[in-house]
Amino acid sequence: MQTLETTTTESTIQEQNTNKYLVFQIGGETYGVPLLQVQEIRTYTPATRVPNAPDYVLGVMNLRGNIIAVIDARTRFGLPPVPDEQETVVVVAQVQGKIFGLRLDSVSDVMDIPEDSIQPTPPIASEATQKFLSGVVQSDERVVILLNLDEIFDIQALSQMVA
Amino acid sequence: MDSLFQLFYDEANEMVEGMEQVLLALEGGEPDPETVNALFRYAHSFKGNSAAMGFTHLSKFTHGLESAMEVLRKEQRPLTPEMATLLLQAVDVIRTLLERTRTEGDVGDPNCDTLLAQINAVLNGGAVPTPATNPTPTPQPEPQVTVAPSSEESVGAGTRYRVFYQPAPKLSQEHDPLQLLKELTEYGQISECRFRAQTPPIDQLSVDACYGNWEFTLQTEFEPAIIRAILELSAEGAEVRIEPLEAPATASASPIPVETAPTPEAPTTSAVATVQASSGETPTAPTQNARSEAQSVRVSTEKIDALMNLVSEIVIAQSMLSSVQNETLDERTHSAITQMERHVRELHERVMAIRMLPVSYLFNRFPRMVRDTANKLGKRVNLVIEGEETELDRTLLEALADPLTHIIRNAIDHGIETPEDRRAKGKPETGTILLSAYQAEGRIYIEVRDDGKGIDTERVRQKAIQLGWITENDHPTQEQLYDFIFQPGFSTAQQVSDLSGRGVGMDVVRRNVESLGGMISIQSEKGQGTRLLLRVPLTLAIMDGLGLKVADEHYIVPLTTVIEAFQAESLQRNALFDRHEMVNVRGEFIPLVRLRQFIGLPPNDESGLVIVLEQDGQQIALLVDAIVGQQQVVLKSLEENFVRVPGFAGATILGDGRVALILDVGDIIRRTHANNERFATVA
């Protein structure tokens, strides 16, 4: 993790318009989130269920003495859940000063994505899922869908739902 | 550099508080020489410290203050209310100056000079024997007689003084005589200035020394003390003599002028209006403080908090270790773990003890507040403080400040009657508010009791009817009526005063206290007074909990709320309208809450345990699958990175590293009642 962050800082200095993205697969598609928002990647250990929370909140877990919520990416996007595997990970990220975990099937890569190669999301998804997306990138043979973490862990909406 | 400033501000704030306390203690009482001395010492050290930091305005002002207090000290005069108010205002000015120094740098405050002038006027005027206390003139009233008219005169054209100024031998940046003299011209007109050089032989010349003195005539509207303050600024060893030129009786032979420095040339035979130059005092003045402080070390609260967090982590790690203990371990490891457990517990207790502060830290702010509030409302209130040495966790102390302030304001505003009303009722005109703290049953109790008019339950009832909470036909119990007071939107004050009617009601007070894991209760006797009792845990961070199990989920309930537990089968259960279950505990019906239902799990068979929990004098019975056991838990916030979860006070980390949620018993009780009431209104 330490090394990842170091290279990120260096590259932003050298090439102003290229950002690093953490890339992973859900189902058959490839998704990416800005690496700058990612704090660390952990293996998934079962979270403690929070009563009356929405289904995509798996629960809360202990991150070195802090209690953080874990969001299941699949449930959040309306995909059927899959059981825990060895590769199942939690990506710990920060939005609006709050830390949360995003449970993913696996992570695959870190990618440099030039800012000008990001295209607006085509209106393929429903409006409900559209808000999670911040753009699309065509890279070599594959398409990477960029995700908006602020919408995935929407603290305002959550605080109303739980209360 | 930063830490030096921080140290200065920390000390300065302590001194400001100290001054305020001493002033309030002095007021009305006998002028205990020791307390007056303390006051003087505060002003003195303040002056020294701020001068050392280069805060000229602060040091100038505190110097003037010091001079005034010196008079008080020398003459052992009682502190008149007028004087006390002025000095308290001076403390406020210091606070303002401190704050401005912090934010804007070394800036002054327009109030400084006027306030100093007022203080000096009162000091000088106050010494004149008044007919009431002393009809025959004392043999030595001359100095004051000469001063008083001149200070009145000075309002117009200003008074002329002959000023002798010998700068301190060692010059520095803060102490540049020419700069000071230039500054002096802003305060008055300098004329007939004469410089007398005293140059030593050239081989003894020093670059940073001053060889010479000034003598000049100054026409100013300001008090001599202020002029002196400017000239003596930050310079120990400067010599200043100020003599009024137009004073009739003043001659060089009799050194009675307004202010005289204790120089060999001018022996201070008349101590009455003499202000001692700071130079003589410096090394010895704050000795008493220094002695008691030498025993302690100043540590920033951040460091202690960090230490506390670390201890919390160790407690968690320790419980992880203890949980593997049962498995195959050799004897040495086993005993090492047991030993460590003991040490960790002690470490925890010791670190906790560092965080504990006497409740006086919190209580000390109230005498001033009571005084000001009572004055504003035209009431007379005597605040009695008891148990101020009781120790409490620092974070709790801070969190209690607002609720207590509100409660005490309420007591003065709504509780204590006006002196006339009190006289009419045959009560002493001065009302009493008792603020006390004590420790019992592992908790801290804080009590606010007043001997005011008490709570008019009929008015509370009327108000509740007006608000539509009850109907004309309802006659709630006294307890329920008191509970209304804590409901949002309730206020019986006939007129909203600018003191207590500011939208922050008792509901906020209760919520604040409960968020600390505490409770608040109220007792009142109409015409006799009101008593509010706050009960808070000793500490926030670590508490004793009882582990519960439902299905395969683990929950914690604070041990302080647990009364008793029963086998579910052993209790008789009734269900009102098939919905509101009650259990019969020794003839008493207690609402039953099924934890499974509360956390959204399907019900199991009827077996399990019923735990009776109590908070705020209300009980519920909680049906759980099993009790895991008692354990120490570290309270962690759910809100910090997530959201507030209804029914839960927070979370903790178990021995195996997993998270367990901690039940908020007060919230569960309230929710249960809310449900029942909703149902009652439908029915």
XYZ file of N, CA, C and O in Angstrom, chain A residues 46 48-52 57 60-62 64-69 97-99 153 155 158-159 162-163, chain B residues 313 553 555 598-601 636-646 648 651 653 657 659-661:
200
model
N -16.018 -11.699 8.059
C -17.442 -11.384 8.198
C -17.677 -10.164 9.100
O -17.080 -10.033 10.161
N -20.139 -7.473 11.360
C -21.230 -7.596 12.328
C -22.461 -6.891 11.778
O -22.413 -5.709 11.450
N -23.550 -7.623 11.684
C -24.774 -7.084 11.105
C -25.279 -5.872 11.891
O -25.209 -5.854 13.129
N -25.738 -4.853 11.205
C -26.351 -3.707 11.871
C -27.856 -3.798 11.667
O -28.332 -3.770 10.535
N -28.622 -3.943 12.759
C -30.074 -4.110 12.626
C -30.694 -2.933 11.889
O -30.291 -1.779 12.061
N -31.679 -3.235 11.078
C -32.496 -2.239 10.381
C -31.734 -1.413 9.351
O -32.199 -0.365 8.935
N -25.729 -2.823 3.184
C -24.784 -2.639 4.293
C -24.589 -4.000 4.946
O -25.482 -4.525 5.604
N -20.749 -3.839 10.264
C -19.606 -3.022 10.651
C -18.420 -3.932 10.980
O -18.602 -5.065 11.393
N -17.228 -3.409 10.757
C -16.036 -4.190 11.084
C -15.021 -3.316 11.827
O -15.165 -2.099 11.902
N -14.036 -3.985 12.377
C -12.999 -3.329 13.158
C -11.809 -3.026 12.272
O -11.170 -3.929 11.743
N -8.478 -1.514 12.868
C -7.510 -1.042 13.852
C -8.143 -0.140 14.916
O -7.722 0.976 15.154
N -9.204 -0.643 15.507
C -9.820 0.095 16.606
C -10.915 1.052 16.181
O -11.620 1.573 17.032
N -11.057 1.297 14.881
C -12.170 2.118 14.422
C -13.266 1.222 13.873
O -12.993 0.167 13.295
N -14.489 1.668 14.060
C -15.610 0.898 13.544
C -15.991 1.487 12.184
O -16.289 2.679 12.078
N -15.947 0.647 11.148
C -16.340 1.149 9.825
C -17.417 0.245 9.237
O -17.518 -0.933 9.568
N -18.234 0.830 8.381
C -19.292 0.067 7.728
C -18.718 -0.652 6.508
O -17.760 -0.186 5.893
N -14.653 12.467 4.533
C -14.113 12.339 5.883
C -14.504 11.066 6.605
O -14.090 10.842 7.723
N -15.333 10.229 5.977
C -15.712 8.985 6.630
C -15.090 7.807 5.887
O -15.067 7.780 4.661
N -14.619 6.850 6.680
C -13.962 5.681 6.093
C -14.980 4.553 5.993
O -15.791 4.368 6.900
N -21.267 5.097 -1.108
C -21.381 5.224 0.341
C -22.013 6.590 0.606
O -21.350 7.556 0.945
N -23.660 8.820 2.738
C -23.884 8.871 4.183
C -25.191 9.579 4.537
O -25.877 9.206 5.474
N -27.949 7.164 3.980
C -27.855 6.088 4.959
C -28.393 6.531 6.318
O -29.104 5.788 6.987
N -28.023 7.755 6.730
C -28.435 8.167 8.061
C -29.953 8.287 8.132
O -30.545 8.097 9.187
N -31.320 4.410 8.189
C -31.132 3.663 9.432
C -32.015 4.242 10.533
O -32.574 3.517 11.339
N -32.112 5.575 10.573
C -32.949 6.193 11.604
C -34.410 6.031 11.215
O -35.183 5.407 11.788
N -6.607 -0.133 23.143
C -6.177 -1.172 22.204
C -5.560 -2.351 22.952
O -5.776 -3.506 22.606
N -25.611 -13.850 17.101
C -25.132 -12.475 17.225
C -24.870 -12.120 18.682
O -25.540 -12.584 19.589
N -24.310 -9.124 21.545
C -24.589 -7.725 21.903
C -24.107 -7.454 23.320
O -23.907 -8.381 24.100
N -36.514 -6.806 18.073
C -35.953 -5.456 18.010
C -34.864 -5.355 16.949
O -34.715 -4.334 16.292
N -34.096 -6.414 16.775
C -33.019 -6.364 15.799
C -33.413 -7.031 14.481
O -32.569 -7.284 13.626
N -34.697 -7.321 14.341
C -35.185 -7.808 13.059
C -34.856 -9.262 12.748
O -34.650 -9.608 11.593
N -34.817 -10.101 13.766
C -34.618 -11.525 13.535
C -35.936 -12.255 13.811
O -36.748 -11.788 14.609
N -16.832 2.400 21.390
C -16.406 2.998 20.119
C -17.601 3.639 19.443
O -18.712 3.131 19.538
N -17.339 4.718 18.746
C -18.429 5.438 18.095
C -18.817 4.773 16.779
O -17.970 4.377 15.998
N -20.123 4.668 16.567
C -20.619 4.191 15.270
C -20.758 5.358 14.310
O -20.708 5.209 13.102
N -20.968 6.534 14.881
C -21.228 7.706 14.060
C -19.979 8.245 13.387
O -20.061 8.898 12.363
N -18.830 7.957 14.004
C -17.614 8.583 13.495
C -17.419 8.273 12.019
O -17.111 9.158 11.226
N -17.596 6.998 11.643
C -17.422 6.641 10.238
C -18.692 6.131 9.583
O -18.691 5.767 8.417
N -19.756 6.084 10.387
C -20.990 5.561 9.816
C -22.124 6.485 10.252
O -21.982 7.705 10.131
N -23.186 5.942 10.735
C -24.319 6.780 11.152
C -24.757 6.335 12.550
O -24.349 5.287 13.040
N -25.599 7.155 13.157
C -26.172 6.782 14.436
C -27.200 5.693 14.195
O -28.045 5.804 13.316
N -27.086 4.621 14.962
C -28.026 3.524 14.779
C -29.008 3.537 15.949
O -28.600 3.403 17.096
N -30.274 3.717 15.695
C -31.258 3.802 16.774
C -31.223 2.559 17.658
O -31.133 1.441 17.153
N -28.890 1.825 19.696
C -27.531 1.436 20.036
C -26.682 2.647 20.401
O -26.750 3.687 19.748
N -20.425 0.784 19.638
C -19.973 -0.577 19.395
C -18.702 -0.823 20.185
O -18.112 0.118 20.731
N -15.131 -3.750 20.424
C -14.424 -4.814 19.737
C -14.192 -5.955 20.710
O -13.667 -5.752 21.808
N -11.649 -9.909 17.996
C -11.472 -8.900 16.973
C -12.758 -8.510 16.276
O -12.790 -7.565 15.503
N -16.742 -7.168 15.964
C -17.428 -6.008 16.532
C -18.747 -6.456 17.150
O -19.437 -7.306 16.588
N -19.083 -5.918 18.322
C -20.406 -6.133 18.913
C -21.042 -4.779 19.180
O -20.358 -3.836 19.578
N -22.330 -4.685 18.948
C -23.029 -3.420 19.184
C -23.463 -3.331 20.653
O -23.781 -4.334 21.279
